[in-house]
CSV table of C-alpha atoms in Angstrom, one decimal:
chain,number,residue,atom,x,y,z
F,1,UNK,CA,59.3,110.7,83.5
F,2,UNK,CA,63.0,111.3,84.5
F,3,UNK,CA,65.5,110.4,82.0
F,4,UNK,CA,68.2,109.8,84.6
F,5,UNK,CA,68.0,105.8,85.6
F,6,UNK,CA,66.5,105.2,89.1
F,7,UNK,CA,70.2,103.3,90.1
F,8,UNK,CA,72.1,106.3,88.9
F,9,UNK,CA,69.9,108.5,91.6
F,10,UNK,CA,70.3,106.2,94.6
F,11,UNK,CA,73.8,106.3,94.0
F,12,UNK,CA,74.2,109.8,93.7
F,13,UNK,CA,72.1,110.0,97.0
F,14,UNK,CA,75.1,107.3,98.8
F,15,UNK,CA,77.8,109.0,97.6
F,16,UNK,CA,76.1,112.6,99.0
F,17,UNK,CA,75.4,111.0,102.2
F,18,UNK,CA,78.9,109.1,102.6
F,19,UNK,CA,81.6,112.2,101.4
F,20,UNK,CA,79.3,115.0,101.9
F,21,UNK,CA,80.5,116.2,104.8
F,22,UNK,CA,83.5,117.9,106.3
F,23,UNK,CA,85.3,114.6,108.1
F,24,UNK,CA,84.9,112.7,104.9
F,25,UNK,CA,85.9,115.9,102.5
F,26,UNK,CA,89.0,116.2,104.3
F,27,UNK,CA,89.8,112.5,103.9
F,28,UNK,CA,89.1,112.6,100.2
F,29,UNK,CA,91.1,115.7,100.2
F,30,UNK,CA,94.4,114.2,101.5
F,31,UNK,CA,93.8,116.6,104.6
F,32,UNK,CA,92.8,114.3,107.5
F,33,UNK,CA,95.6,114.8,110.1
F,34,UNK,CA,94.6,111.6,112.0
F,35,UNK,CA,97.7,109.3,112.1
F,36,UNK,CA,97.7,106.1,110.2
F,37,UNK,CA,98.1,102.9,112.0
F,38,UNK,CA,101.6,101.2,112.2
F,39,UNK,CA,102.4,99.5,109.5
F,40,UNK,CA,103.1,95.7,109.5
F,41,UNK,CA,106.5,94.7,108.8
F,42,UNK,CA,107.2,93.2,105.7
F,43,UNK,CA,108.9,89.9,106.4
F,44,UNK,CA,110.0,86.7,104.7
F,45,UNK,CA,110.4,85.0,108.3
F,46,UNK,CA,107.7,81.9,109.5
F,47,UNK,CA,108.9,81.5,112.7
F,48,UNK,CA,106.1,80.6,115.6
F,49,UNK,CA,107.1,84.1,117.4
F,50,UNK,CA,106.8,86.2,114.1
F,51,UNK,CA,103.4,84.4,113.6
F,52,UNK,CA,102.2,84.9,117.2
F,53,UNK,CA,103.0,88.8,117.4
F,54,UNK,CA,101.2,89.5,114.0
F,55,UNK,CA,97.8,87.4,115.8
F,56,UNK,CA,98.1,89.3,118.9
F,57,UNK,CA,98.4,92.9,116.8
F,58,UNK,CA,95.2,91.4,114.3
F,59,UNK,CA,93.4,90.9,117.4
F,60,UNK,CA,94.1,93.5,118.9
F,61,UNK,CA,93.3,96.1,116.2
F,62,UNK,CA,90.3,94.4,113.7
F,63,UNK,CA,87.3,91.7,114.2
F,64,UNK,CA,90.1,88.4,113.8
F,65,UNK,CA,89.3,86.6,117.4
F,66,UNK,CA,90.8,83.4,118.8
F,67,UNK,CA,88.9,81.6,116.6
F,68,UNK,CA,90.2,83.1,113.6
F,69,UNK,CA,93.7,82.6,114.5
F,70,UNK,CA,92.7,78.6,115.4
F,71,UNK,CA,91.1,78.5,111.4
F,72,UNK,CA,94.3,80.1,109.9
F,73,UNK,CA,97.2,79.0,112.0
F,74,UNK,CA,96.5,75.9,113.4
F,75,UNK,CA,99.3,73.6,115.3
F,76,UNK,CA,100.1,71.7,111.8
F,77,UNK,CA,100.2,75.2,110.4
F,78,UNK,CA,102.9,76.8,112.3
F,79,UNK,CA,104.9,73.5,112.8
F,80,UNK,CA,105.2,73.6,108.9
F,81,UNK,CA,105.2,76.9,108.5
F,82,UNK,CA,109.2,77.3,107.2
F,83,UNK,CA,108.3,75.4,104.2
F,84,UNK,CA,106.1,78.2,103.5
F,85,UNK,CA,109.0,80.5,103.7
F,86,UNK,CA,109.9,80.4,99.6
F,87,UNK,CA,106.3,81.5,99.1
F,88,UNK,CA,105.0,84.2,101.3
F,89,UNK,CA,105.3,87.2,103.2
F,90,UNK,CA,104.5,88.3,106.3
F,91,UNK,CA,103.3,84.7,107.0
F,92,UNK,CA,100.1,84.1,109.1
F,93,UNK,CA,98.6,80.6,107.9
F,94,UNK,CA,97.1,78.9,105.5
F,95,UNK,CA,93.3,78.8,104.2
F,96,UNK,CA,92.0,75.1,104.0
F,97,UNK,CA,89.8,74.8,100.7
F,98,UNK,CA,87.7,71.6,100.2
F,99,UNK,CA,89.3,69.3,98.1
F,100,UNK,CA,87.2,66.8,95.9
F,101,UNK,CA,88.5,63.6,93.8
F,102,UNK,CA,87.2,62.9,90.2
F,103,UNK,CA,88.7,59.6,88.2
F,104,UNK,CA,89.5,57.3,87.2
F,105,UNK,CA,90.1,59.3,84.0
F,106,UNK,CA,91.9,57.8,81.4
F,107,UNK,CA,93.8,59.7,79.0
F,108,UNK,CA,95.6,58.6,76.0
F,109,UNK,CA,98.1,61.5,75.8
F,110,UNK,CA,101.4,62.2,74.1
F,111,UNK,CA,102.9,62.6,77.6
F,112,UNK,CA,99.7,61.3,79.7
F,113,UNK,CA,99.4,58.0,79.2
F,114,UNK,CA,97.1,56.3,82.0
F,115,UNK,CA,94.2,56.1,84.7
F,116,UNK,CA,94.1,59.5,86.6
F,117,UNK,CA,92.3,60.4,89.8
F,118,UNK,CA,92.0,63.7,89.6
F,119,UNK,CA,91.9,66.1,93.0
F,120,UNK,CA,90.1,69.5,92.7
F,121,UNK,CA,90.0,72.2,95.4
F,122,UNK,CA,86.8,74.3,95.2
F,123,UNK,CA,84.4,76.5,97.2
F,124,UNK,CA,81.7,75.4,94.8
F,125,UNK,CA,79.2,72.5,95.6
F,126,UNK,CA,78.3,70.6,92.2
F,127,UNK,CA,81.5,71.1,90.6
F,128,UNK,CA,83.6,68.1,91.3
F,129,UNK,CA,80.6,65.7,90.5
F,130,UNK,CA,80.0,67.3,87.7
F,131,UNK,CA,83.6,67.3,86.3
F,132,UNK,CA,83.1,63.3,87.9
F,133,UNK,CA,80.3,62.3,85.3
F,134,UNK,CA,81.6,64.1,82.6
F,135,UNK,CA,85.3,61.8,83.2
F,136,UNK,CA,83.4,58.8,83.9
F,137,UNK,CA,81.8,59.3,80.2
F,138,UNK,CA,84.9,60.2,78.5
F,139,UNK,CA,86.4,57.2,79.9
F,140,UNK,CA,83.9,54.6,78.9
F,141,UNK,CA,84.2,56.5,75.6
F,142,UNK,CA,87.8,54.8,75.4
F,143,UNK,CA,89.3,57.8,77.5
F,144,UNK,CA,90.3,61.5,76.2
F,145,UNK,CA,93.1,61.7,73.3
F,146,UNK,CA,95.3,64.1,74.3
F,147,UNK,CA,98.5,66.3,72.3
F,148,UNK,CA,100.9,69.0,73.9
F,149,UNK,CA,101.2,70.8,70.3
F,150,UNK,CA,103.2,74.1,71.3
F,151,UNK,CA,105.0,75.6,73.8
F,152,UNK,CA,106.6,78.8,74.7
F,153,UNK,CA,106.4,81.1,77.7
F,154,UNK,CA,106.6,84.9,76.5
F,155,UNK,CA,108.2,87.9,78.2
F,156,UNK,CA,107.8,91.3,76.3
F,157,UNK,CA,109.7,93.8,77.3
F,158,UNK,CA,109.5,97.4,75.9
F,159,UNK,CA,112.1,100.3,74.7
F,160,UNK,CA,111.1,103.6,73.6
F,161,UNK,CA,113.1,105.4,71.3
F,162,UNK,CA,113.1,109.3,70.5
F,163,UNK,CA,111.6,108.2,66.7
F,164,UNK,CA,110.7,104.9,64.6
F,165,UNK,CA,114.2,105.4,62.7
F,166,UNK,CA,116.0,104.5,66.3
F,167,UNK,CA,113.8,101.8,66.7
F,168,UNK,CA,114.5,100.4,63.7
F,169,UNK,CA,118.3,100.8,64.3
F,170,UNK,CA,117.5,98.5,67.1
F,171,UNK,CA,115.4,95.9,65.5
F,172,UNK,CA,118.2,95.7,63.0
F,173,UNK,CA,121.2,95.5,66.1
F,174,UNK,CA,118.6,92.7,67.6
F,175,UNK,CA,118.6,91.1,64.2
F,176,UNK,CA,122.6,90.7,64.4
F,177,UNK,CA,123.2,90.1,68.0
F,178,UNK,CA,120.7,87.5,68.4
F,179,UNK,CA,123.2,84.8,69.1
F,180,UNK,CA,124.6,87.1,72.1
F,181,UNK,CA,121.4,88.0,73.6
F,182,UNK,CA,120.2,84.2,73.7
F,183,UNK,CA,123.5,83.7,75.7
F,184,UNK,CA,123.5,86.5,78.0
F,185,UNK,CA,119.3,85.0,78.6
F,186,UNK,CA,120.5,81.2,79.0
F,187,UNK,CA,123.2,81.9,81.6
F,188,UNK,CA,120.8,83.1,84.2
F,189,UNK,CA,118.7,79.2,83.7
F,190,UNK,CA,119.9,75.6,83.6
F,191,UNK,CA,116.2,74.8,82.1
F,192,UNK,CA,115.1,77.6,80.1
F,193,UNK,CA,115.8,77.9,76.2
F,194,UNK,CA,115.1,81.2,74.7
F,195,UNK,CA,113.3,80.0,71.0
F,196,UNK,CA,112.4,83.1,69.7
F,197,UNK,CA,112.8,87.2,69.9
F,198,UNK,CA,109.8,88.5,68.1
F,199,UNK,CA,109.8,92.5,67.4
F,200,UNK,CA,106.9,94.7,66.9
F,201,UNK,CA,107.8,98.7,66.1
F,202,UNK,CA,104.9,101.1,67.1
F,203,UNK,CA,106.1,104.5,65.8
F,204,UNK,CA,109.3,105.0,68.6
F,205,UNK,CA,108.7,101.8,70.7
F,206,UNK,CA,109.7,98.6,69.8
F,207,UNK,CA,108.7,95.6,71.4
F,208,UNK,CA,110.6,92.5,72.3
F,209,UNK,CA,108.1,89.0,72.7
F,210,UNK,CA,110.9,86.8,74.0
F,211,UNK,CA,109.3,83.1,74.1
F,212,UNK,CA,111.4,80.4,76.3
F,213,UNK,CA,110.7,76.9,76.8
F,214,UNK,CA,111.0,76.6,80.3
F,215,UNK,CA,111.4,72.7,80.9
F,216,UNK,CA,109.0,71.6,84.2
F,217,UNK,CA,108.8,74.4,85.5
F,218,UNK,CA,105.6,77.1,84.8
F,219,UNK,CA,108.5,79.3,84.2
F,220,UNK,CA,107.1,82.9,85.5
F,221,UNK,CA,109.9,84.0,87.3
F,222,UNK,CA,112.4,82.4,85.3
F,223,UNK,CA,111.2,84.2,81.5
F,224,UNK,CA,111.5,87.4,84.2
F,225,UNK,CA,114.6,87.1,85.4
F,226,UNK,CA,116.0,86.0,81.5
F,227,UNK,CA,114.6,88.5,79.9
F,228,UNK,CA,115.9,91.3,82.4
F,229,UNK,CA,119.6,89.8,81.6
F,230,UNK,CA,118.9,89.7,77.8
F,231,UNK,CA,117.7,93.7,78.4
F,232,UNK,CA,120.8,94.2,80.5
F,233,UNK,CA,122.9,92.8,77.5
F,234,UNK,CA,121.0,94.8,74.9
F,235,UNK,CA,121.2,98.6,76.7
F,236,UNK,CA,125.2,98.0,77.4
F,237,UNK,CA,126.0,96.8,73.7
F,238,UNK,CA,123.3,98.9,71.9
F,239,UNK,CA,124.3,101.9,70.1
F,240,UNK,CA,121.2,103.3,69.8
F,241,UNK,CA,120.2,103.8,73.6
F,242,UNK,CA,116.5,104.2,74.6
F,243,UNK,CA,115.1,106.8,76.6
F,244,UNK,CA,113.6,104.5,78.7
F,245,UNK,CA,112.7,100.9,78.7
F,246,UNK,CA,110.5,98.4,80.7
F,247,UNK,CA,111.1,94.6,81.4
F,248,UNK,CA,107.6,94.2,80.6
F,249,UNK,CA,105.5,96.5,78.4
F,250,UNK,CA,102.3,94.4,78.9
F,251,UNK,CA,102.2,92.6,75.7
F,252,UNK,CA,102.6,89.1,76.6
F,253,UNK,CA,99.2,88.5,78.1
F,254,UNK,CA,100.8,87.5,81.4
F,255,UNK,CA,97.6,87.0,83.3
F,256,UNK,CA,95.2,88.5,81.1
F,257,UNK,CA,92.7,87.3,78.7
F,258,UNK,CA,94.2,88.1,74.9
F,259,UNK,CA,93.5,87.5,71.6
F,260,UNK,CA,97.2,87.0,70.6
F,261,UNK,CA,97.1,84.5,73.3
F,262,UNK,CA,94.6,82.7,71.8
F,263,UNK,CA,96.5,82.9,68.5
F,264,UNK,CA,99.5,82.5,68.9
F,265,UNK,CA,99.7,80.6,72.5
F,266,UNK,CA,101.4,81.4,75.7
F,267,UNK,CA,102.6,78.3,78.3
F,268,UNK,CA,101.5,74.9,76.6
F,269,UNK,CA,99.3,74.8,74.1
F,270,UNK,CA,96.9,71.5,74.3
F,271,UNK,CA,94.1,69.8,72.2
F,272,UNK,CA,92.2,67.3,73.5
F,273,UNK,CA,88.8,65.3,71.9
F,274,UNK,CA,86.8,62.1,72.7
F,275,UNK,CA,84.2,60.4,70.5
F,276,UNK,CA,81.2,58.9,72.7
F,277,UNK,CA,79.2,56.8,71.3
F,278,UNK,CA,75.6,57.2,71.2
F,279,UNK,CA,74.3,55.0,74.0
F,280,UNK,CA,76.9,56.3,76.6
F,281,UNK,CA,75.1,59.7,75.3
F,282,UNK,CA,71.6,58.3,76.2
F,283,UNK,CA,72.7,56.1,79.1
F,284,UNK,CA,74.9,58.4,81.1
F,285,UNK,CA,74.1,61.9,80.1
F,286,UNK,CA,70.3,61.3,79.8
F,287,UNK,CA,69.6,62.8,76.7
F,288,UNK,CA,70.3,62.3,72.3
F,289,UNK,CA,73.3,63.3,70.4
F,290,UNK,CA,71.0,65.5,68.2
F,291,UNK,CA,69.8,67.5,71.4
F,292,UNK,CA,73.8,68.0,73.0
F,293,UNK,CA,74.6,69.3,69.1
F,294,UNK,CA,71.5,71.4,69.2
F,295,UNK,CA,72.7,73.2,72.0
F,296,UNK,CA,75.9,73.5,70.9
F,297,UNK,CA,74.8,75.3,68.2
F,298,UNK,CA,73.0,78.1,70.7
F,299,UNK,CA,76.2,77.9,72.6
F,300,UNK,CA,78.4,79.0,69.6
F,301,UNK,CA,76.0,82.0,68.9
F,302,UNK,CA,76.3,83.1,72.7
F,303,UNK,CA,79.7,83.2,72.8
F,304,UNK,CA,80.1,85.1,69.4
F,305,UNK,CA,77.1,87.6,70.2
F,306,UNK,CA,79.2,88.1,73.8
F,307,UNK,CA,82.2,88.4,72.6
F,308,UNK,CA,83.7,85.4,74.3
F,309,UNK,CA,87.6,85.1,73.4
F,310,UNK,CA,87.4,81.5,72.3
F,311,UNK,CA,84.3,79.8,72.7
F,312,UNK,CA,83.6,77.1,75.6
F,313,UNK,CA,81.1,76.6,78.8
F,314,UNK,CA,83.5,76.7,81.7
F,315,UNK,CA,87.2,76.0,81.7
F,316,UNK,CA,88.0,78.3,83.9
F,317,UNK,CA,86.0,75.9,87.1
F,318,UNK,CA,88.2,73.1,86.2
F,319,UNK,CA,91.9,74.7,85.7
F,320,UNK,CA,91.0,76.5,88.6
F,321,UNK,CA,90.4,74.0,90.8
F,322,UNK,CA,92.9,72.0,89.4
F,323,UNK,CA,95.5,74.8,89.7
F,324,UNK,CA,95.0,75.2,93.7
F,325,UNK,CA,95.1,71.6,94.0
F,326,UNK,CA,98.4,71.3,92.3
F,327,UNK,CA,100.3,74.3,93.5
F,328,UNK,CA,100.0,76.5,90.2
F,329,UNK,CA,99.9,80.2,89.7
F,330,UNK,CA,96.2,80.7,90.5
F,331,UNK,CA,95.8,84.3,89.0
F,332,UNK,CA,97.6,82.6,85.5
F,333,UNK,CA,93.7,81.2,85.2
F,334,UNK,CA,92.9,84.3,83.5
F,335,UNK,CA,94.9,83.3,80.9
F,336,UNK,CA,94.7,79.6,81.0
F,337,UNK,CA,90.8,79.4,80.2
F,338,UNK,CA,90.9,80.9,77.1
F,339,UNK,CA,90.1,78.3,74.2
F,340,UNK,CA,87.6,76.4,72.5
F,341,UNK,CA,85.0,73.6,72.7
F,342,UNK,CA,83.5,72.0,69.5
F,343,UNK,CA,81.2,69.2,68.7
F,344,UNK,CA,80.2,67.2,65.9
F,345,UNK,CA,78.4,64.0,64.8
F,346,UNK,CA,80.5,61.2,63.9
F,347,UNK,CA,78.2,59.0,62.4
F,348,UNK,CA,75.7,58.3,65.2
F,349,UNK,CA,78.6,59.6,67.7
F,350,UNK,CA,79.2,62.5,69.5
F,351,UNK,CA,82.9,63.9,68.6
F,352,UNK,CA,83.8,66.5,71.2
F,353,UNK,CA,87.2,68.5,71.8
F,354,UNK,CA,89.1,71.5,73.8
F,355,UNK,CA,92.2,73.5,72.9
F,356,UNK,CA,93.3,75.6,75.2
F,357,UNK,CA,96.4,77.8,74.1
F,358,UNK,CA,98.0,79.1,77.0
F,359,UNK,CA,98.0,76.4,80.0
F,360,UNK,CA,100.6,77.8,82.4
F,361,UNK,CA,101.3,74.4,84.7
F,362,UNK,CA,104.4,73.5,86.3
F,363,UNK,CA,105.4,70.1,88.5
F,364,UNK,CA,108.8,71.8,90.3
F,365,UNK,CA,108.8,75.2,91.3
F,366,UNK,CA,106.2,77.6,92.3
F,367,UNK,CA,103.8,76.3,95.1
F,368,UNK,CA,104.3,72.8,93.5
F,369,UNK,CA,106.5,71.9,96.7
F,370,UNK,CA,104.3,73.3,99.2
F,371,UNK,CA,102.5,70.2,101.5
F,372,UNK,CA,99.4,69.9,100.6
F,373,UNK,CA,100.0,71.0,96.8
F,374,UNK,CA,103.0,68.2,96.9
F,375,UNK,CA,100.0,65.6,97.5
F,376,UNK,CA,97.8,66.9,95.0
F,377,UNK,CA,100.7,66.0,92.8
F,378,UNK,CA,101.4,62.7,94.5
F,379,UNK,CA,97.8,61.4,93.7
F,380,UNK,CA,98.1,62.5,90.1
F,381,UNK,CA,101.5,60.6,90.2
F,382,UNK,CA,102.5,63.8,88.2
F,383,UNK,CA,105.5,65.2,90.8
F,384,UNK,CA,108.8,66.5,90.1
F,385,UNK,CA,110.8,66.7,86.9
F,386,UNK,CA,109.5,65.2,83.3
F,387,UNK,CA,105.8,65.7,84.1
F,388,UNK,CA,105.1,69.2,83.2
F,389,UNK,CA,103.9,68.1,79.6
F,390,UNK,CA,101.9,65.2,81.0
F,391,UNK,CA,100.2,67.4,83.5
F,392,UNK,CA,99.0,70.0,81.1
F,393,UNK,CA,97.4,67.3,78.7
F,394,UNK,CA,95.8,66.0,81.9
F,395,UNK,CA,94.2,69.5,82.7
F,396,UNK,CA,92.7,69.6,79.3
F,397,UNK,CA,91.4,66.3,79.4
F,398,UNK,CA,89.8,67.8,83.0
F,399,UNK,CA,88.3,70.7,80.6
F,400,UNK,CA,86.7,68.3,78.5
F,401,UNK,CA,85.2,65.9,81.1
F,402,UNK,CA,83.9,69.4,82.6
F,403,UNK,CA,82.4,70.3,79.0
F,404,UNK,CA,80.5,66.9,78.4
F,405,UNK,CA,78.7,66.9,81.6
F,406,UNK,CA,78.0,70.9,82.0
F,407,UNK,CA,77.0,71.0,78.2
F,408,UNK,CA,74.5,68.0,78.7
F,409,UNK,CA,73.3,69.1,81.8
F,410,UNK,CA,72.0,72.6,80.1
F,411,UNK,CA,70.6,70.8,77.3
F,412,UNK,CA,68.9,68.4,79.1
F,413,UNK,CA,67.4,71.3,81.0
F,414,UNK,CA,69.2,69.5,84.5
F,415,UNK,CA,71.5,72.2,85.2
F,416,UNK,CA,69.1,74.4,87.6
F,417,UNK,CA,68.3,71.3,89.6
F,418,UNK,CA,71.7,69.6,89.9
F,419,UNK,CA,72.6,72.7,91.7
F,420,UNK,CA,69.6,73.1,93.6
F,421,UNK,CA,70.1,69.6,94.9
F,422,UNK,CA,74.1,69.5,95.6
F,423,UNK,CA,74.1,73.4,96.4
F,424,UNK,CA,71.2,74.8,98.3
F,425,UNK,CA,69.7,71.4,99.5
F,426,UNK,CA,72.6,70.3,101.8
């Protein structure tokens, strides 16, 4: 019997069969002389020109046809295409995802206070009705209680020093000069507050986990562009100068999955928790508060046997959805569905909550002014200035409503056939 896996064999037979012979050695190689296409032009332009001459070169040189161009730049597409401009490159349309409505949900927030109807934009059949059942229970449950606890968008650059005696010079200088460097970070923003310079020394580096409030705005660019003027600041006043130094030394968990992002939080941190009584248990989610805390109990022990940062079914369906809908930094999701989910018995009642740590939503800014993502807004009644806050304890009351109904339809074994039915059976 051969100790070497069947899969590892095949693939060693593709990869023989692909680069085995002298064409494909010489492109692995770096020697292939054939000439590289022309490269597009990198361009911040959206004119109806610019957009035609990139089709008629995609058509020209790949599979795109006609019909392809008709799917991504349709009439409405390139009429509105300069508002577009802020937000891409080398512009050729726009992808139209599905968008589904959920609500009313009514949450009892700090800063969401209200009936919400709710749009989601999704690929995925079964999602929106069941993020639907699960806000139409939380609702008749008296709606989701929702707090905005933290916030603070972090920027970490990094500065290495020739030894850990230098970097401590510097932690020391960035002890005394905080004052300065808060100034020379503030002047570049008429929203953002820098609240706190963290250091950490490892060895000869030190770095620098600058966290901003960043007002209604997601605040991406603008912890970027604060923190490169705090840096600037720091390497002209220092008098210990690094060898080199980094505006980020990937430390913050900008769009990555962390455990000190869990901890410690990154964007807005939210909680947000419903009790449902027993009979809207029975009645709506077809099943017994015993059996939903039953498989809670297996669910825990997955997600610690995993390895799970947090521990929850499916955030990341929800803020994701939510996020195109809204105009928010899609790729932030990776960051934005870390948390938890827990449940309890209340008495006879089922207590439920999510905390998720590091929500990075914005209502100006960003892709929040593009049009469609300037509707998604407009139904939310969530657009423009002092509705940041409100919007993130609205995206973790979306979390929730997704929890009740996913974790119910698992443990009442419906799962399976809810998708069969609204996913294969169309």
């Amino acid at each position: 019997m051969s100790l070497i896996p069947e899969a590892v064999r095949l693939l060693v037979d593709r990869l023989n069969r692909r680069f085995g012979g002298p064409v494909a050695r010489r492109r692995l190689s770096g020697e292939d002389a054939s000439p590289l296409p022309r490269a597009l032009r990198v361009t911040r332009s959206t004119s109806a020109r610019g957009i035609a001459a990139t089709w008629t070169r995609l058509i020209a040189e790949t599979h795109a046809g006609q019909s392809s161009r008709d799917a991504l730049a349709d009439p409405l597409t390139v009429t509105t295409a300069p508002a577009y401009c802020a937000n891409i490159e080398s512009f050729i349309g726009t992808v139209k995802v599905p968008v589904g409505l959920i609500g009313p949900l009514r949450v009892n927030g700090l800063h969401a206070n209200g009936d919400f109807f709710i749009p989601l934009a999704t690929t995925e059949a079964a999602l929106v009705a069941s993020y639907a059942r699960g806000a139409r229970v939380a609702s008749l449950a008296g709606g989701v209680t929702a707090a905005l606890t933290y916030e603070g968008v972090i920027r970490a650059p990094a500065f290495v020093f020739t030894d850990i005696f230098e970097a401590g010079s510097f932690v020391s200088w960035v002890a005394e000069n905080a004052e300065a460097l808060r100034a020379a970070a503030e002047a570049t923003t008429r929203f953002g507050k820098l609240t706190l310079i963290e250091p950490l020394i490892d060895a000869n580096v030190v770095f620098l986990r600058c966290r901003y409030e960043t007002g209604d705005a997601a605040g991406q660019n603008m912890v970027t562009i604060a923190t490169d003027a705090l840096c600037a600041h720091a390497l002209a006043h220092m008098p210990v100068k690094p060898q080199r130094w980094y505006i980020e030394g990937n430390f913050s968990g900008d769009k990555k999955a962390s455990f000190l992002g869990y901890l410690t939080g990154r964007g807005r941190k939210v909680t947000a928790s419903v009790v449902i009584p027993s009979a809207v248990v029975s009645r709506h989610l077809g099943l017994t508060v015993d059996d939903m805390l039953a498989y809670a109990e297996v669910a825990n022990l997955g997600a610690r046997l995993s390895g799970q940062i947090g521990a929850q079914g499916h955030f990341a369906n929800g803020i994701a959805a939510l996020y195109l809908a809204t105009g928010q930094d899609a790729a932030c999701v990776a960051e934005s569905s870390v948390g938890s989910t827990r449940m309890e018995r209340r008495g006879g009642d089922l207590f439920m909550s999510v905390t998720l740590p590091n929500l990075l939503v914005g209502t100006v800014g960003g892709g929040t002014g593009l049009p469609s993502q300037s509707a998604g807004l407009d139904i939310l009644t969530l657009k423009g200035s002092g509705n940041a806050n409100a919007l993130a304890e609205v995206v973790a009351a979306t979390c929730l409503s997704g929890e009740i109904s996913i974790m119910a339809a698992i443990a009442a074994g419906d799962f399976a056939r809810a998708h069969r039915t609204l996913a294969r059976e169309r």
